[in-house]
Coordinates of C-alpha atoms in Angstrom, one line a residue:
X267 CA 188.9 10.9 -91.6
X268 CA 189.0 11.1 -95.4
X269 CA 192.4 13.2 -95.5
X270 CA 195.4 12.6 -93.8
X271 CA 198.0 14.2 -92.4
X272 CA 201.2 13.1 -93.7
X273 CA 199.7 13.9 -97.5
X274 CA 200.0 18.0 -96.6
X275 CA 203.6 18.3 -97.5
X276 CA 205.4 20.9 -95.3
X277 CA 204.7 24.3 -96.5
X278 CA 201.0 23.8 -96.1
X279 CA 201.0 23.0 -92.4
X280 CA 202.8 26.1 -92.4
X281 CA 200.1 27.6 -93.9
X282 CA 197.5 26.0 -91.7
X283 CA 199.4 26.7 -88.6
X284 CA 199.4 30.6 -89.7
X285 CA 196.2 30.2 -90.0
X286 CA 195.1 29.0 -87.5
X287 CA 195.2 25.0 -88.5
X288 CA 192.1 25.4 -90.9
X289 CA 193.6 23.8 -93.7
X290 CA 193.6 20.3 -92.0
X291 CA 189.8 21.0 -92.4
X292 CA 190.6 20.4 -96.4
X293 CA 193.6 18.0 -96.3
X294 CA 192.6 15.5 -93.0
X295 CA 190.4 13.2 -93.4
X296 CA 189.5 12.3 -97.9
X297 CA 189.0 12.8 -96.1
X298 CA 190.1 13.2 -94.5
X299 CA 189.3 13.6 -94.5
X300 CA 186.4 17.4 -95.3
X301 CA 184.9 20.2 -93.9
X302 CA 186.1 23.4 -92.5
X303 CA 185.1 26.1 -90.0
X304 CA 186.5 29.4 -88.2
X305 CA 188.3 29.4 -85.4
X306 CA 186.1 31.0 -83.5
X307 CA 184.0 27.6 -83.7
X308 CA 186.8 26.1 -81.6
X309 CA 186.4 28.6 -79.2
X310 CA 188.6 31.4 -80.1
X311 CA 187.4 34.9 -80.4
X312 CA 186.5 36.4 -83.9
X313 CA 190.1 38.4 -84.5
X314 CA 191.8 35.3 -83.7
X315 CA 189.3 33.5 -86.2
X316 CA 190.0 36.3 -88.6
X317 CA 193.8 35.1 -88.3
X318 CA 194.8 38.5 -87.7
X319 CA 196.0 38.0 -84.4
X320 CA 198.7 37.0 -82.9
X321 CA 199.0 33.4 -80.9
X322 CA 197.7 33.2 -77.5
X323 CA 199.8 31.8 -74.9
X324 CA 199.6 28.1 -73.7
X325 CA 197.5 28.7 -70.8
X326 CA 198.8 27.4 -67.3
X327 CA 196.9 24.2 -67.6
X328 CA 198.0 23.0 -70.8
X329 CA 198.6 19.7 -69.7
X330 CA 194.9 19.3 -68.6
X331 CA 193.7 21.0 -71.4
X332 CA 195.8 19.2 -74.2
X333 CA 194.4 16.1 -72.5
X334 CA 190.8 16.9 -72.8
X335 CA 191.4 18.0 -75.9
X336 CA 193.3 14.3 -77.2
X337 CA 190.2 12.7 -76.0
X338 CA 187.8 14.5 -77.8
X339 CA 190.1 14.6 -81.3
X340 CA 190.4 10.7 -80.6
X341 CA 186.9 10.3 -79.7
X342 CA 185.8 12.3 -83.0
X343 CA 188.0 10.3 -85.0
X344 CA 186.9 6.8 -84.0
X345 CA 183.0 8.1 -84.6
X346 CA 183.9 10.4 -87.7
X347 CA 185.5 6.3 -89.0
X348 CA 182.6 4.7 -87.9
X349 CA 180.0 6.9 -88.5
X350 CA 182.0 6.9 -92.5
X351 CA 181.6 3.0 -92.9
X352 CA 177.9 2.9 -91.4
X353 CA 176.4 5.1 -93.7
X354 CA 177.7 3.4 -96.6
X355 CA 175.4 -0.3 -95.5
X356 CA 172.5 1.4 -96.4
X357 CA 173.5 3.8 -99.1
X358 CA 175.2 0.1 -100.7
X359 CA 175.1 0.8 -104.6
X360 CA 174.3 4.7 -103.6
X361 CA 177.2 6.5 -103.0
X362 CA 177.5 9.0 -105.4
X363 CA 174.8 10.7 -103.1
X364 CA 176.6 10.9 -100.2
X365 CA 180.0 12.2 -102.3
X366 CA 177.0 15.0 -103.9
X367 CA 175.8 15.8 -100.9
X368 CA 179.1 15.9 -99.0
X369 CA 180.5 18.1 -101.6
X370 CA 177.7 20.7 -101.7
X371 CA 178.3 20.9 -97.7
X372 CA 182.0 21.8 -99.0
X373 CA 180.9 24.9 -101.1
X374 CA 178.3 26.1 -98.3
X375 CA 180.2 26.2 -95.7
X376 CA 183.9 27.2 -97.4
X377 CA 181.9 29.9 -99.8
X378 CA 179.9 31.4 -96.4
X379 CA 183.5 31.5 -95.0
X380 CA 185.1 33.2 -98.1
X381 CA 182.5 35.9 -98.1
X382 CA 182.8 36.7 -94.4
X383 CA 186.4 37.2 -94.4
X384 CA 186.5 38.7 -97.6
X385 CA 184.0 41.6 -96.1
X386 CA 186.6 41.7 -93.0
X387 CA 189.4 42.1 -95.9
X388 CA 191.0 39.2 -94.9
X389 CA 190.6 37.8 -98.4
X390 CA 191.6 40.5 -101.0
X391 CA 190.9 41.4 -104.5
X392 CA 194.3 39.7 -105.2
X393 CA 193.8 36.8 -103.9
X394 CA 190.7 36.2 -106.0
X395 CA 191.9 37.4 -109.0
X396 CA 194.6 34.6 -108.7
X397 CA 191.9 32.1 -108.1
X398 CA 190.3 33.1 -111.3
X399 CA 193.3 33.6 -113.2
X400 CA 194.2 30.2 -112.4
X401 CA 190.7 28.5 -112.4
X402 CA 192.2 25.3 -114.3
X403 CA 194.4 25.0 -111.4
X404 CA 191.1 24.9 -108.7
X405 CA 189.5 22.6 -111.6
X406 CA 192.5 20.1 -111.5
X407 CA 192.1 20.2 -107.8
X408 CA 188.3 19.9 -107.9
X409 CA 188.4 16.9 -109.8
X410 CA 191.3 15.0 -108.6
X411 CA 189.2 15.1 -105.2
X412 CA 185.7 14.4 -106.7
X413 CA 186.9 11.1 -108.5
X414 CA 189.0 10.6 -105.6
X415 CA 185.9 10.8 -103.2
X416 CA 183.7 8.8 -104.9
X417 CA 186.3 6.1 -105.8
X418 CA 186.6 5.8 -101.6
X419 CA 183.1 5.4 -101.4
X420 CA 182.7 3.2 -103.8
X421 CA 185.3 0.9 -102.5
X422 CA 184.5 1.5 -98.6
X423 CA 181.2 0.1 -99.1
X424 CA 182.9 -3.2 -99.9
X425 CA 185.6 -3.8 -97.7
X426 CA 185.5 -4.3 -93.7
X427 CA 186.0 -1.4 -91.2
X428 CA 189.1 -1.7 -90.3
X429 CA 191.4 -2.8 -93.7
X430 CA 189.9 0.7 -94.4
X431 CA 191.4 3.0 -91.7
X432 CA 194.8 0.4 -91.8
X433 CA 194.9 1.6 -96.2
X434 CA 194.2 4.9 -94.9
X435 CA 198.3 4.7 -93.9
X436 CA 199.5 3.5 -97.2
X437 CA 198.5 7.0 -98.9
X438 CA 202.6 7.2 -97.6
X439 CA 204.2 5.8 -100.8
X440 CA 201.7 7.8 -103.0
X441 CA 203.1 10.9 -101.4
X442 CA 206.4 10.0 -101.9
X443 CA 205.9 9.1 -105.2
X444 CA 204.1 12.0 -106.0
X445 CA 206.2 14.8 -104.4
X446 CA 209.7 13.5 -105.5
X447 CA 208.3 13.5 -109.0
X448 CA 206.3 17.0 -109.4
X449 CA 208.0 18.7 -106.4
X450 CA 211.6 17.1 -106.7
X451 CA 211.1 16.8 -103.2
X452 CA 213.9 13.6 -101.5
X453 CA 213.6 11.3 -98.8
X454 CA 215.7 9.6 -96.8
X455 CA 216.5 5.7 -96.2
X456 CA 214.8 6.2 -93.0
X457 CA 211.5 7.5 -94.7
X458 CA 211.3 5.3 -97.2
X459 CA 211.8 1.7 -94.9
X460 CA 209.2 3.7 -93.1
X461 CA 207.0 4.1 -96.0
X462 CA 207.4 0.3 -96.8
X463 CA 206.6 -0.7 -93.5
X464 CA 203.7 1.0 -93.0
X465 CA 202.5 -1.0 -96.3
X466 CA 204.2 -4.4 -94.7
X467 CA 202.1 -3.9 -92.1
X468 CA 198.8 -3.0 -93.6
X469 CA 199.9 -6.6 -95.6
X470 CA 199.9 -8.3 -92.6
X471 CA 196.5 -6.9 -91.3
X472 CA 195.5 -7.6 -95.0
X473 CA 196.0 -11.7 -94.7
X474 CA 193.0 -12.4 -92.0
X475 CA 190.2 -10.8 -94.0
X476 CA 191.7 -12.1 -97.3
X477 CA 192.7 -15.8 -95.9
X478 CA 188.9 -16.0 -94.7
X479 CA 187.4 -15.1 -98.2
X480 CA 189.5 -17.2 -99.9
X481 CA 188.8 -20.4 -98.3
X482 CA 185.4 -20.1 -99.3
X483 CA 186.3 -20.6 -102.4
X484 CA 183.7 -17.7 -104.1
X485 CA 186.1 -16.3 -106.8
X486 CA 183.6 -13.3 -106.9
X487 CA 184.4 -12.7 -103.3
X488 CA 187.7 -12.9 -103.6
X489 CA 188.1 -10.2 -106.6
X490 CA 185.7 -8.6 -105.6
X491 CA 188.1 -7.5 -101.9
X492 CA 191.2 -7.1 -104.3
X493 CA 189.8 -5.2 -106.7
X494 CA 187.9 -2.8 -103.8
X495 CA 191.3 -2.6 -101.7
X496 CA 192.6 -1.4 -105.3
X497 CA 190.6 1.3 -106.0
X498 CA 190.5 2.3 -102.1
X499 CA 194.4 2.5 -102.9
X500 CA 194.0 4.5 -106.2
X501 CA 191.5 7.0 -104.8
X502 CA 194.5 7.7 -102.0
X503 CA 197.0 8.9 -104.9
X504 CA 194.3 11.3 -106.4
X505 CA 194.3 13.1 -102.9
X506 CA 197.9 12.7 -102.4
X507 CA 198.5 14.8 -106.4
X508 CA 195.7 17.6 -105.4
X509 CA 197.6 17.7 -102.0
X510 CA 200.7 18.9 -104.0
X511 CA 198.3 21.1 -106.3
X512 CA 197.4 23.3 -103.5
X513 CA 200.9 23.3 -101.8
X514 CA 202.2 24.6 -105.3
X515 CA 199.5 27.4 -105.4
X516 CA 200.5 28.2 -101.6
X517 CA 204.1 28.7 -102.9
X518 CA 203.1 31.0 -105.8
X519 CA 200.5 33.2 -104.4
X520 CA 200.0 34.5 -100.8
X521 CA 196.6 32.8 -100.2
X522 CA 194.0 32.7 -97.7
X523 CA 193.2 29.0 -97.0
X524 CA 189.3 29.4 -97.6
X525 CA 189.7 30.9 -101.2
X526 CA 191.7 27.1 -102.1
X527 CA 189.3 25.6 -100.3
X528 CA 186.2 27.6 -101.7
X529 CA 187.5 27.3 -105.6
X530 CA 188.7 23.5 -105.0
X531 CA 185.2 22.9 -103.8
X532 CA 183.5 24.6 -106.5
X533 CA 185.4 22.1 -109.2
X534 CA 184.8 19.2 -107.2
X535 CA 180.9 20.0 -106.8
X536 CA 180.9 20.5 -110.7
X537 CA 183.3 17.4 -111.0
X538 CA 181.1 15.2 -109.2
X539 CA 177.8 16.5 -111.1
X540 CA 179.6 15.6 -114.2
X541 CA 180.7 11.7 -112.8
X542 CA 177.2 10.8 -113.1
X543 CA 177.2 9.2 -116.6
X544 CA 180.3 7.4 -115.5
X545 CA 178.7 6.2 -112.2
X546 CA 175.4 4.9 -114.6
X547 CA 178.0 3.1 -116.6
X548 CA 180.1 1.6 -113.5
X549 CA 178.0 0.8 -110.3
X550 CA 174.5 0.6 -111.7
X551 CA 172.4 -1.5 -113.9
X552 CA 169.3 0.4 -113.4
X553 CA 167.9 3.0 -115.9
X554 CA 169.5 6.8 -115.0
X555 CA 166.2 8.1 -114.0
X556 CA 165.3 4.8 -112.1
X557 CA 169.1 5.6 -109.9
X558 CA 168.0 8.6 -109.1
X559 CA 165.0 8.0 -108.0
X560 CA 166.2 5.2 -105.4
X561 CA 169.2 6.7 -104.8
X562 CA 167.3 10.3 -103.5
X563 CA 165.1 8.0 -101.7
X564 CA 167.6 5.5 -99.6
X565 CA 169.5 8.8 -98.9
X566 CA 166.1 10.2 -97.0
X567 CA 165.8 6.5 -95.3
X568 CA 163.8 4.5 -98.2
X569 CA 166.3 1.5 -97.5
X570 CA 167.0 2.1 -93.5
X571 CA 165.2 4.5 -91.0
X572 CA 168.4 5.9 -89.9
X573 CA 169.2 7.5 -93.0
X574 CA 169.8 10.8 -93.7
X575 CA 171.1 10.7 -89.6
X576 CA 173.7 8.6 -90.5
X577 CA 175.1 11.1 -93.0
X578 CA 174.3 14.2 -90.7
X579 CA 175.8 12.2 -88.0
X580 CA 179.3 11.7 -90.0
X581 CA 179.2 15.6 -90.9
X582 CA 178.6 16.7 -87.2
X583 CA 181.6 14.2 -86.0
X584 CA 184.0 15.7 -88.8
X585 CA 183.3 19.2 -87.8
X586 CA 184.1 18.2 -84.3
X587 CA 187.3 16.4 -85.6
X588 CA 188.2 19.2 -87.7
X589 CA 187.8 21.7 -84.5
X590 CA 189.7 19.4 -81.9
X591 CA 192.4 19.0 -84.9
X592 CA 193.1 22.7 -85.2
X593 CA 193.0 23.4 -81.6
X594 CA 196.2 20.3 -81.3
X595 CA 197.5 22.5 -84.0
X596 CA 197.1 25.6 -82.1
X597 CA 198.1 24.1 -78.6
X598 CA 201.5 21.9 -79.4
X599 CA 201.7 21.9 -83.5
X600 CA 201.3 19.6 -86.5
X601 CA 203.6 17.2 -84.8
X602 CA 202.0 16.7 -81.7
X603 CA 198.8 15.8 -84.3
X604 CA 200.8 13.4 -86.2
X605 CA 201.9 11.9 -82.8
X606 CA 197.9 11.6 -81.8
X607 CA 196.9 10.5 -85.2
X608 CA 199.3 7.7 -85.2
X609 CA 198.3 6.6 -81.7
X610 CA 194.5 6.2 -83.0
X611 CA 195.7 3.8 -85.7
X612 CA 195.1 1.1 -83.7
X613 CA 192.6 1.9 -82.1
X614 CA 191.0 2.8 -85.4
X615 CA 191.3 -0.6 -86.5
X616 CA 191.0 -2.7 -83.5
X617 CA 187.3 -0.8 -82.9
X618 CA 185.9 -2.4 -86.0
X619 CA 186.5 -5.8 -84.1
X620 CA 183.3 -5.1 -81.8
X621 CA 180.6 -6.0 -83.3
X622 CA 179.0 -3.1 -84.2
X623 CA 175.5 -2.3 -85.6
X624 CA 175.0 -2.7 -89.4
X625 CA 178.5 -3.5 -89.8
X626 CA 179.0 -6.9 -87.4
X627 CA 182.6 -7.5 -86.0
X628 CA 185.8 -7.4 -88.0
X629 CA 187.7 -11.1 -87.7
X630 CA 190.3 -10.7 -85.1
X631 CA 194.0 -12.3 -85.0
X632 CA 197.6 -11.5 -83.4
X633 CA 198.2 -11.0 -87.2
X634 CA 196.0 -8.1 -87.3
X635 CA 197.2 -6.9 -84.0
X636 CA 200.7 -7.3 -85.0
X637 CA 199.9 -5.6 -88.6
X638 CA 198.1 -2.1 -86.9
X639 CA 201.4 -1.8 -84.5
X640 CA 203.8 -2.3 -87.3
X641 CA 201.9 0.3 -89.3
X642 CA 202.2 2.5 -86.5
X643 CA 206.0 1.9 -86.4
X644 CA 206.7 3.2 -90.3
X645 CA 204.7 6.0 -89.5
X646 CA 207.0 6.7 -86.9
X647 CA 210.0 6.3 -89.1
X648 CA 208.9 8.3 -91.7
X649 CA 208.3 11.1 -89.5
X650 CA 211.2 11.0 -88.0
X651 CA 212.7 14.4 -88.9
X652 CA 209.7 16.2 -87.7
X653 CA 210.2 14.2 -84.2
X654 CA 213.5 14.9 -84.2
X655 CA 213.3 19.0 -85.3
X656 CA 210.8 18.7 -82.1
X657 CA 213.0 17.2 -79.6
X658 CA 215.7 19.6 -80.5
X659 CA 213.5 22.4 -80.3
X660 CA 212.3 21.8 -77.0
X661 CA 215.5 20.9 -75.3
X662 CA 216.7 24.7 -76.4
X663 CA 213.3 26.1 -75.0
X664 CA 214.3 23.8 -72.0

C-alpha cells in the first residue's frame, strides 16, 4: 500500500465516505498506496456507484460479512506489499518504468471514470472549470506524487521488506509537520508521543537490519541502507504535502473525487515523463538510449520471466485492496479501516521474515517483534480521538 491512511487529514475521508470511500483509492497505499475504481466494482449497483444514492443499510449479517471482508482487505494488503517489493528484484536499477507504467494506469482508469460520470452529470461543467482554472494546483499535486513515487521505488529496491512497510508508519510526523504548518491544523500531547512512538518503534525494528550490515564492516552497505531509509522517508513527506493539496482544493470547491484524481494524475504522468533526465543523471551510468532500451526490456521479462506478471500482479492486488478498503469504509467507516490497517502492521512486517521467493527471509529478533507492536501502539495513540468520537458514538446508538 503506497498511501496511507492517517496522511488523508479529516475533511477528505469525509469526502471519500460521501462518496463512497473512492478517495482511499488516491490517498492509501503511495501508495498507498494507487488506483481507483466505481463502486459498482465492489459490488454495489450503478446509482450507488454514481454516488447519488443514499447509504444502504448494514445488512443483518454484518458481523459475517465485515469478517470476510477483513480478510480479504488483509489478504490484499499483505500481497499488494509483497507483490510491491518483488517486482522491484528484477526491475533493480529500472524503476522509473514501473512508476511510468503505474502512472499511465492512473490516467486510464481515473480519466475512463471522469468521462462516465461526467456523461451521468455527476461531474459538472463547474467542477472542471475549477480544475482548469486551477491547473497549477493539479500540477503541484502531480508532481509532488511523481517524485514522490519514484523516490519509493528507488529506495524500496534497496532496503528489506519489512523496514519498508514499518517506515510506511513514520509518514505520521510528516503529517503533523505538514498540516500544523500549511493547515494551522494542532495536535495534542497524546498525538504527538503517539507520533514519536510510532518512530521509536520503527528505530527499534531499524537496529537488526542495521546491526547486521554493520558488522560486516562494508561502508558502502552501510550508507548505502541509511541513505535508502532516507529517501524512503523523504518520498513519505512529498505524499503527506499533496495529501494537504487535495484536502485544500476539497475545502474550496465542491469536487467530485475522480476530477482530483484524474487532473492530479495527468501532472504526475507528465511529471514523471519529465524525471527522466534526472533519473539518467541519478540511478544510471548507461547512455539514455542504452536505459531505455534495457529498461523496456526487463520490464517485458528480459531480466526474469515473471516480469511484466509481477507488475500486473501488484496492480490486480491494489484494485482488490482499494475495493475491500471502500467497502470497510462503507460497512463501519474510516475508523474501523484505521483499526484494520493497524492490525496488519505486524503482520506486514513479520511476513517478510519467511523466506520468500526473490526476496529471501527478513532477519528476525524480539527487537523487531517488540519494534512492529510498539509501532502499532503510537498509532493507536495518535488516533485516539477518532477512537474515542467512535466509542461515544456508539454508546448513544446503543
Amino acid at each position: 500500500t503506497q498511501r496511507f491512511l492517517h496522511t488523508i487529514p479529516a475533511s477528505s475521508l469525509r469526502k471519500a465516505r460521501d462518496n463512497g470511500g473512492l478517495l482511499i483509492a488516491r490517498q492509501w497505499g503511495q501508495a498507498p498506496p494507487r488506483t481507483g475504481l466505481l463502486r459498482r466494482m465492489g459490488g454495489e449497483s450503478s446509482e450507488a456507484a454514481a454516488g447519488g444514492a443514499e447509504e444502504a443499510d448494514i445488512p443483518t449479517g454484518a458481523a459475517k460479512s465485515a469478517a470476510a471482508l477483513f480478510a480479504v482487505f488483509a489478504s490484499a494488503a499483505v500481497a499488494n506489499r509483497i507483490l510491491y517489493r518483488i517486482q522491484l528484484v528484477p526491475m533493480k536499477g529500472f524503476t522509473f518504468f514501473i512508476a511510468l507504467l503505474t502512472t499511465s494506469m492512473y490516467c486510464f482508469v481515473y480519466g475512463g471514470t471522469l468521462l462516465v460520470r461526467k456523461r451521468k452529470g455527476i461531474v459538472t461543467a463547474k467542477m472542471l472549470k475549477y480544475a482548469r482554472d486551477n491547473w497549477t494546483t493539479f500540477a503541484a499535486i502531480g508532481c509532488l506524487e511523481a517524485v514522490a513515487f519514484a523516490m519509493g521505488l528507488f529506495a524500496a529496491s534497496y532496503l528489506p521488506g519489512g523496514l519498508v512497510a514499518v517506515f510506511s508508519q513514520t509518514s505520521l510526523l510528516w503529517t503533523i509537520a505538514i498540516s500544523a504548518v500549511i493547515l494551522g491544523k494542532r495536535f495534542d500531547w497524546l498525538q504527538l508521543f503517539g507520533a514519536a512512538t510510532t518512530a521509536s518503534g520503527a528505530l527499534l525494528c531499524t537496529y537488526p537490519q542495521a546491526s547486521g550490515v554493520i558488522t560486516t564492516g562494508v561502508f558502502g552497505a552501510k550508507t548505502r541502507l541509511y541513505g535508502s531509509i532516507a529517501i524512503y522517508l523523504l518520498s513519505l513527506g512529498f505524499f503527506c504535502v499533496s495529501g494537504v493539496l487535495k484536502d485544500k482544493a476539497f475545502k474550496s470547491q465542491d469536487l467530485d473525487v475522480f476530477v482530483v484524481n484524474t487532473f492530479g494524475s495527468i501532472g504526475q504522468f507528465v511529471a514523471t515523463l519529465l524525471l527522466l533526465p534526472a533519473t539518467f543523471a541519478l540511478s544510471t551510468s548507461l547512455p539514455p538510449a542504452a536505459y531505455i532500451k534495457q529498461g523496456f526490456a526487463a520490464l517485458m521479462g528480459s531480466t526474469s520471466t515473471a516480469m511484466p506478471w509481477l507488475t500486473i500482479a501488484y496492480i490486480i492486488a491494489n484494485l482488490a485492496l482499494n475495493i475491500s478498503a471502500i467497502r470497510l469504509i462503507k460497512l463501519g467507516g474510516a475508523v474501523e479501516l484505521n483499526i484494520a490497517a493497524m492490525a496488519l502492521v505486524p503482520i506486514n512486517g513479520l511476513v517478510f521474515c519467511l523466506n520468500i521467493p526473490m526476496l529471501g527471509a527478513t532477519p528476525f529478533s524480539g527487537l523487531y517483534l517488540g519494534g512492529l507492536f510498539v509501532v502499532v501502539a503510537g498509532s493507536a495513540m495518535y488516533n485516539h480521538k477518532s477512537f474515542a468520537a467512535k466509542a461515544a458514538h456508539s454508546s448513544k446508538q446503543g
